[in-house]
């Protein structure tokens, strides 16, 4: 049976399952969370409301929103064991690797999964969402040699995260922009880290164990790690006037320009548009435009040059502008990908809880291309 099977490298175009959590309409550059466009979500919603919406599949009533908001505040503290795991990590360890260990440690006292206990699984996911933010902030401050900042219960999820990271309550403007940035990153149908979460959870592994695996997948530079690489690229270019030549050289040497390209989008990633708009607002407010200017020239040059080739389907993705926005929020580059996880944990959990309603372990076929009649030769005769 497997011999007749073809296969698509990287599962490109392969439908692995059905989902109603989100859809990426790559040809037209549209992203919907359970039918609602990302633009409307960015304009009208909040992280708390979208957490309920993605996990439960319906928009919350006011009492339901109040409840999930209260739970996100109630669950912010980390178990002492997890704090100890974070504090035991070498300060040179990449924060995503420390976060992956912290998530695995959170599973130590997690009960075995009851697939059908939707309420219990959603509550678990809300707790995990609250704790992951606290873990990211603790990891960041420890790396910088700073004492952890305890979470506050009088701040929203976005405000409290920035407060725990920086020790200062952010301005309402910055808090709103960060809230929107988190919503933009919450879900994106079957991206590599979400698919990883689904595969692990399909074995009935614990929610937090599956999220730990998803953190590992997100850490790669081809996926969530790209936002960190974009800022490293901007710093390597050094100045806006050097950007055009840098792009020409990158394209000539077939190097991949981070923050560009996507397996599904064949036009501009709608999230990139929203992020750029917020970034331009913050540039205008702060007057700090050097990174933005460099990226703007990379952006325009890439689109111009690729537009003249058969690769006119390569456009900026969510990672191209996010880092420059976070930099103006005084967030360190190495913390950009962990912040991606602060948001995506909701998408990972939503997919897992949805899948568990009609679960079947993922076990794809393989097209075997090796020998089938080999034998063991004496070691002396081996080449
Ligand atoms: C995210 O899946 C998701 O939804 C992910 C995400 C989410 O929300 O979860 O949207 C978040 O991960 C966004 C992507 C972040 N990664 C990057 O920005 C890294 C740079 N991009 C590339 O590595 C690449 O575009 C991928 C990984 C995003 C997509 O890879 P594919 O679909 O496997 O495409 P490919 O590598 O096969 O490239 C096809 C062609 C190649 O040229 P040829 O070998 O055919 O001549 O396009 C070229 C590539 O060289 N190409 C690029 C390019 N990306 C692809 N050329 C220059 N710069 C790039 N960025």
Coordinates of C-alpha atoms and ligand atoms in Angstrom, one line a residue:
X1 CA 0.0 0.0 0.0
X2 CA 2.7 2.5 1.0
X3 CA 4.6 1.8 -2.3
X4 CA 1.9 3.4 -4.4
X5 CA 1.8 6.4 -2.1
X6 CA 3.3 9.6 -3.3
X7 CA 4.1 12.2 -0.7
X8 CA 4.3 16.0 -0.4
X9 CA 7.5 17.3 1.2
X10 CA 6.7 19.2 4.4
X11 CA 3.1 18.0 4.0
X12 CA 2.6 21.0 1.7
X13 CA -1.1 21.1 0.6
X14 CA -1.9 17.9 2.6
X15 CA -5.2 18.1 4.6
X16 CA -4.3 16.5 7.9
X17 CA -7.6 17.1 9.8
X18 CA -10.6 19.3 10.0
X19 CA -10.8 22.4 12.3
X20 CA -13.1 25.3 13.0
X21 CA -10.6 27.2 15.1
X22 CA -9.1 29.4 12.4
X23 CA -8.5 29.5 8.6
X24 CA -5.6 31.0 6.6
X25 CA -6.9 32.0 3.2
X26 CA -3.5 32.2 1.6
X27 CA -4.5 33.3 -1.9
X28 CA -6.3 36.4 -0.7
X29 CA -4.3 37.2 2.4
X30 CA -7.2 36.7 4.9
X31 CA -7.1 35.2 8.4
X32 CA -10.2 34.3 10.3
X33 CA -10.6 33.1 13.9
X34 CA -13.8 31.0 13.9
X35 CA -15.1 33.1 11.0
X36 CA -14.2 36.6 12.4
X37 CA -11.5 38.5 10.4
X38 CA -8.3 39.3 12.1
X39 CA -8.7 43.0 11.2
X40 CA -12.0 43.2 13.1
X41 CA -10.5 41.2 16.1
X42 CA -7.6 43.6 16.2
X43 CA -9.9 46.6 16.2
X44 CA -12.6 45.5 18.6
X45 CA -11.5 42.6 20.8
X46 CA -9.1 41.8 23.7
X47 CA -6.8 38.9 24.5
X48 CA -9.2 37.8 27.3
X49 CA -12.2 37.8 25.0
X50 CA -10.3 35.9 22.2
X51 CA -9.0 33.4 24.8
X52 CA -12.6 32.5 25.7
X53 CA -13.7 32.6 22.0
X54 CA -10.9 30.3 20.7
X55 CA -11.1 27.8 23.6
X56 CA -14.9 27.6 23.8
X57 CA -16.0 28.3 20.2
X58 CA -18.4 31.1 21.1
X59 CA -18.1 34.7 22.0
X60 CA -18.4 35.2 25.8
X61 CA -21.3 37.0 27.5
X62 CA -20.3 39.6 30.0
X63 CA -20.4 37.2 33.0
X64 CA -18.4 34.7 31.0
X65 CA -15.8 37.3 30.0
X66 CA -15.6 38.4 33.6
X67 CA -15.0 34.8 34.7
X68 CA -12.2 34.0 32.2
X69 CA -10.6 37.4 33.0
X70 CA -10.7 36.6 36.7
X71 CA -9.3 33.1 36.1
X72 CA -6.4 34.4 34.0
X73 CA -5.5 36.7 36.9
X74 CA -6.1 34.0 39.6
X75 CA -3.8 31.5 37.8
X76 CA -0.8 33.7 37.1
X77 CA 1.5 32.3 39.9
X78 CA 3.9 29.5 39.0
X79 CA 4.4 26.4 41.2
X80 CA 7.6 26.6 43.2
X81 CA 8.9 23.6 41.4
X82 CA 8.6 25.3 38.1
X83 CA 10.2 28.5 39.4
X84 CA 13.1 26.2 40.5
X85 CA 13.4 24.7 37.0
X86 CA 13.6 28.2 35.5
X87 CA 16.1 29.4 38.1
X88 CA 18.3 26.3 37.5
X89 CA 18.7 27.0 33.8
X90 CA 22.1 28.4 32.7
X91 CA 21.7 32.1 31.9
X92 CA 23.2 31.4 28.5
X93 CA 20.3 29.0 27.6
X94 CA 18.0 30.4 24.9
X95 CA 14.8 31.4 26.6
X96 CA 12.7 29.2 24.4
X97 CA 14.6 26.2 25.6
X98 CA 14.1 27.3 29.2
X99 CA 10.4 27.8 28.5
X100 CA 10.1 24.3 27.0
X101 CA 11.6 22.8 30.2
X102 CA 9.2 25.0 32.3
X103 CA 6.2 23.7 30.4
X104 CA 7.3 20.1 30.8
X105 CA 7.7 20.7 34.5
X106 CA 4.2 22.2 34.7
X107 CA 3.0 18.7 33.6
X108 CA 4.5 17.1 36.7
X109 CA 1.3 17.6 38.7
X110 CA -1.1 17.6 35.8
X111 CA -3.8 14.8 36.0
X112 CA -4.1 12.4 33.1
X113 CA -6.3 13.6 30.3
X114 CA -10.1 13.1 30.3
X115 CA -10.9 13.8 26.7
X116 CA -14.5 14.6 27.2
X117 CA -14.1 16.9 30.2
X118 CA -14.3 20.0 28.1
X119 CA -14.8 22.3 31.1
X120 CA -11.8 20.8 32.9
X121 CA -9.6 20.9 29.8
X122 CA -10.6 24.6 29.1
X123 CA -9.8 25.5 32.7
X124 CA -6.5 23.8 32.4
X125 CA -5.8 25.7 29.2
X126 CA -6.7 29.0 30.8
X127 CA -4.3 28.2 33.8
X128 CA -1.6 27.3 31.3
X129 CA -2.1 30.5 29.4
X130 CA -1.8 32.6 32.6
X131 CA 1.3 30.7 33.8
X132 CA 3.1 30.7 30.5
X133 CA 3.2 34.5 30.5
X134 CA 4.6 34.5 34.0
X135 CA 7.2 31.9 33.0
X136 CA 8.4 34.0 30.0
X137 CA 8.7 37.1 32.1
X138 CA 10.6 35.3 34.9
X139 CA 13.0 33.7 32.4
X140 CA 13.7 37.0 30.8
X141 CA 14.4 38.9 34.0
X142 CA 16.6 36.1 35.3
X143 CA 18.7 36.1 32.1
X144 CA 19.1 39.9 32.6
X145 CA 20.2 39.3 36.2
X146 CA 17.0 40.9 37.6
X147 CA 14.7 39.6 40.4
X148 CA 11.3 38.3 39.3
X149 CA 8.4 40.7 39.4
X150 CA 5.3 39.1 41.0
X151 CA 2.1 39.2 38.9
X152 CA -0.6 41.8 39.8
X153 CA -4.3 41.0 39.6
X154 CA -5.4 44.5 38.9
X155 CA -3.9 44.5 35.3
X156 CA -5.0 42.9 32.1
X157 CA -3.1 40.0 30.6
X158 CA -1.1 42.3 28.3
X159 CA -0.5 45.0 30.9
X160 CA 0.5 42.4 33.5
X161 CA 2.9 40.7 31.2
X162 CA 4.8 43.9 30.3
X163 CA 4.7 44.8 34.0
X164 CA 6.3 41.5 35.0
X165 CA 8.9 41.9 32.2
X166 CA 9.8 45.5 32.9
X167 CA 8.8 46.2 36.5
X168 CA 6.7 49.2 35.2
X169 CA 3.1 49.4 34.2
X170 CA 3.0 50.2 30.5
X171 CA 1.1 53.2 29.1
X172 CA -2.4 52.5 27.9
X173 CA -1.3 53.0 24.3
X174 CA 1.5 50.5 24.6
X175 CA -0.6 48.0 26.5
X176 CA -3.3 48.2 23.8
X177 CA -0.8 47.7 21.0
X178 CA 0.7 44.7 22.9
X179 CA -2.8 43.3 23.5
X180 CA -3.4 43.5 19.7
X181 CA 0.0 42.0 18.9
X182 CA -0.9 39.0 21.2
X183 CA -4.2 38.5 19.4
X184 CA -2.6 38.6 16.0
X185 CA -0.3 35.7 17.1
X186 CA -3.0 33.5 18.9
X187 CA -3.7 31.0 16.1
X188 CA -2.9 30.2 12.5
X189 CA -4.5 26.9 11.5
X190 CA -2.0 24.0 11.0
X191 CA 1.3 25.8 11.4
X192 CA 4.2 23.6 12.5
X193 CA 3.9 24.2 16.2
X194 CA 0.1 23.8 16.3
X195 CA 0.4 20.6 14.2
X196 CA 3.1 19.4 16.6
X197 CA 0.8 20.0 19.6
X198 CA -2.0 18.1 17.8
X199 CA 0.2 15.1 17.1
X200 CA 1.4 14.8 20.7
X201 CA -2.0 15.4 22.1
X202 CA -3.6 12.8 19.8
X203 CA -1.9 10.1 21.8
X204 CA -3.9 11.5 24.9
X205 CA -0.7 13.0 26.3
X206 CA -1.3 15.8 28.8
X207 CA -2.1 19.2 27.5
X208 CA 1.0 20.8 29.0
X209 CA 3.3 18.0 27.7
X210 CA 1.8 18.7 24.2
X211 CA 2.4 22.5 24.6
X212 CA 6.0 21.8 25.7
X213 CA 6.5 20.0 22.4
X214 CA 4.9 22.9 20.5
X215 CA 7.3 25.4 22.2
X216 CA 10.2 23.3 20.8
X217 CA 8.7 23.5 17.3
X218 CA 8.0 27.3 17.6
X219 CA 11.7 27.9 18.6
X220 CA 13.0 27.2 15.1
X221 CA 14.2 30.1 12.9
X222 CA 11.9 29.0 10.0
X223 CA 8.9 29.4 12.3
X224 CA 8.5 31.5 15.4
X225 CA 12.2 32.2 15.7
X226 CA 12.1 34.4 12.6
X227 CA 11.1 37.6 14.4
X228 CA 14.3 37.4 16.4
X229 CA 16.3 36.9 13.2
X230 CA 14.7 39.8 11.4
X231 CA 16.0 42.2 14.1
X232 CA 19.4 40.6 13.9
X233 CA 19.3 41.1 10.1
X234 CA 18.4 44.8 10.6
X235 CA 21.2 45.2 13.1
X236 CA 23.6 43.5 10.7
X237 CA 22.6 45.8 7.9
X238 CA 23.4 48.7 10.2
X239 CA 21.8 51.6 8.5
X240 CA 18.9 52.3 6.1
X241 CA 21.1 53.4 3.3
X242 CA 22.8 49.9 3.3
X243 CA 19.6 47.9 3.1
X244 CA 19.1 48.0 -0.7
X245 CA 22.5 46.5 -1.4
X246 CA 22.1 44.0 1.4
X247 CA 18.8 42.7 -0.2
X248 CA 20.4 42.5 -3.6
X249 CA 23.2 40.4 -2.2
X250 CA 20.9 38.2 -0.3
X251 CA 18.8 37.4 -3.3
X252 CA 21.8 36.9 -5.5
X253 CA 23.2 34.3 -3.1
X254 CA 19.7 32.7 -2.7
X255 CA 19.8 33.5 1.1
X256 CA 16.4 33.4 2.8
X257 CA 15.4 36.8 4.1
X258 CA 13.8 36.3 7.5
X259 CA 10.3 37.6 7.9
X260 CA 9.5 36.9 4.2
X261 CA 7.8 34.0 2.6
X262 CA 5.1 31.6 3.8
X263 CA 3.9 28.2 3.0
X264 CA 0.3 29.3 2.7
X265 CA 0.2 33.1 2.0
X266 CA 0.7 34.0 -1.6
X267 CA 0.2 37.7 -0.8
X268 CA 0.7 40.0 2.2
X269 CA 0.1 38.4 5.6
X270 CA -2.8 40.4 7.0
X271 CA -1.1 40.4 10.4
X272 CA 1.9 42.1 9.0
X273 CA -0.3 45.0 7.9
X274 CA -1.8 45.5 11.3
X275 CA 1.7 45.2 13.0
X276 CA 3.2 47.8 10.6
X277 CA 0.4 50.2 11.3
X278 CA 1.0 50.0 15.1
X279 CA 4.8 50.2 14.6
X280 CA 4.4 53.4 12.5
X281 CA 2.3 54.9 15.3
X282 CA 4.9 54.1 17.9
X283 CA 7.7 55.4 15.6
X284 CA 5.8 58.7 15.3
X285 CA 5.3 58.8 19.1
X286 CA 8.9 58.0 20.0
X287 CA 10.8 59.4 17.1
X288 CA 13.0 56.3 17.1
X289 CA 12.9 55.3 13.5
X290 CA 16.3 53.8 12.5
X291 CA 15.2 50.1 12.7
X292 CA 11.9 50.9 11.0
X293 CA 13.6 52.7 8.2
X294 CA 16.0 49.9 7.6
X295 CA 13.2 47.3 7.5
X296 CA 11.1 49.5 5.3
X297 CA 13.8 49.6 2.7
X298 CA 14.3 45.8 3.0
X299 CA 10.5 45.4 2.6
X300 CA 10.1 47.6 -0.4
X301 CA 13.3 46.3 -2.1
X302 CA 12.3 42.7 -1.6
X303 CA 8.8 43.3 -3.0
X304 CA 10.2 45.2 -6.0
X305 CA 12.9 42.6 -6.8
X306 CA 10.8 39.5 -6.2
X307 CA 8.0 41.1 -8.2
X308 CA 10.2 40.9 -11.2
X309 CA 10.8 37.1 -10.8
X310 CA 8.7 34.0 -10.7
X311 CA 8.8 34.2 -6.9
X312 CA 6.4 37.1 -6.8
X313 CA 4.4 35.0 -4.3
X314 CA 7.0 35.7 -1.5
X315 CA 5.7 38.5 0.8
X316 CA 6.3 39.7 4.3
X317 CA 4.8 37.5 7.0
X318 CA 3.9 38.2 10.7
X319 CA 7.5 38.1 11.8
X320 CA 8.7 40.9 9.6
X321 CA 7.5 43.9 11.7
X322 CA 6.7 42.4 15.1
X323 CA 10.2 42.6 16.4
X324 CA 10.6 46.3 15.5
X325 CA 7.4 47.0 17.4
X326 CA 8.6 45.0 20.5
X327 CA 12.0 46.8 20.3
X328 CA 10.2 50.2 20.7
X329 CA 8.5 48.6 23.7
X330 CA 12.0 48.1 25.1
X331 CA 11.7 44.3 24.8
X332 CA 15.0 42.5 24.1
X333 CA 15.3 40.7 20.8
X334 CA 15.9 37.3 22.3
X335 CA 12.5 37.6 24.1
X336 CA 10.5 38.0 20.8
X337 CA 9.9 34.3 20.2
X338 CA 8.9 33.5 23.8
X339 CA 6.3 36.3 23.4
X340 CA 5.0 34.5 20.3
X341 CA 4.4 31.5 22.6
X342 CA 2.6 33.8 25.2
X343 CA -0.1 34.2 22.5
X344 CA 0.0 30.9 20.6
X345 CA -0.5 28.8 23.7
X346 CA -4.2 29.7 23.3
X347 CA -4.3 28.4 19.7
X348 CA -2.4 25.2 20.6
X349 CA -4.8 24.5 23.5
X350 CA -7.9 25.3 21.4
X351 CA -6.8 22.9 18.7
X352 CA -6.1 20.2 21.2
X353 CA -9.4 20.6 23.0
X354 CA -11.3 20.6 19.6
X355 CA -9.4 17.5 18.5
X356 CA -10.1 15.6 21.7
X357 CA -13.8 15.8 20.9
X358 CA -13.3 13.3 18.1
X359 CA -9.8 12.1 18.6
X360 CA -7.8 9.6 16.5
X361 CA -4.0 9.2 17.0
X362 CA -2.0 10.7 14.1
X363 CA 0.0 8.0 12.4
X364 CA 0.6 8.8 8.7
X365 CA 2.0 6.3 6.2
X366 CA 5.6 6.4 5.1
X367 CA 6.9 5.9 1.6
X368 CA 9.8 3.5 2.3
X369 CA 12.7 4.0 -0.2
X370 CA 15.4 1.9 1.5
X371 CA 16.5 -1.7 0.7
X372 CA 14.1 -4.5 1.6
X373 CA 16.3 -7.7 1.4
X374 CA 19.5 -6.7 3.3
X375 CA 21.5 -9.1 5.5
X376 CA 24.2 -8.7 8.2
X377 CA 27.7 -9.1 6.8
X378 CA 30.7 -10.1 8.9
X379 CA 32.3 -6.9 10.3
X380 CA 35.7 -7.6 8.9
X381 CA 34.2 -7.4 5.4
X382 CA 32.3 -4.2 5.8
X383 CA 33.6 -1.1 3.9
Ligands
LIG1 C1 5.7 31.8 10.8 O1 2.8 28.2 9.0 C2 2.5 29.2 9.6 O2 1.3 29.6 9.6 C3 3.6 30.0 10.4 C4 3.2 31.3 11.0 C5 2.3 31.1 12.1 O3 1.6 32.1 12.5 O4 2.3 30.1 12.8 O5 2.7 32.1 10.0 C6 4.5 32.0 11.6 O6 6.4 30.8 11.0 C7 5.9 32.7 9.6 C8 7.2 32.3 8.8 C9 8.4 32.8 9.5 N1 9.6 32.3 8.9 C10 10.4 33.1 8.1 O7 10.2 34.2 7.9 C11 11.7 32.4 7.6 C12 11.9 32.8 6.2 N2 10.9 32.1 5.3 C13 11.3 30.9 4.7 O8 12.1 30.1 5.4 C14 10.1 30.2 4.1 O9 9.4 31.1 3.3 C15 9.1 29.5 5.0 C16 9.7 28.6 5.9 C17 8.2 30.5 5.7 C18 8.1 28.7 4.0 O10 8.9 27.7 3.5 P1 8.4 26.8 2.3 O11 6.9 26.9 2.1 O12 8.9 25.4 2.5 O13 9.1 27.4 1.0 P2 10.5 27.0 0.5 O14 11.5 27.1 1.6 O15 10.3 25.7 -0.2 O16 10.8 28.2 -0.6 C19 10.2 28.1 -1.9 C20 11.2 29.0 -2.8 C21 12.6 28.6 -2.6 O17 13.3 28.9 -3.8 P3 13.8 27.7 -4.7 O18 14.6 26.8 -3.9 O19 12.5 27.1 -5.2 O20 14.6 28.4 -5.8 O21 11.0 30.4 -2.3 C22 12.3 30.8 -1.8 C23 13.1 29.5 -1.5 O22 14.5 29.8 -1.6 N3 12.1 31.5 -0.5 C24 12.7 32.6 -0.2 C25 12.2 32.9 1.1 N4 11.3 32.0 1.5 C26 11.2 31.2 0.5 N5 13.7 33.4 -0.8 C27 14.1 34.4 -0.1 N6 13.7 34.8 1.2 C28 12.7 34.1 1.8 N7 12.3 34.4 3.0

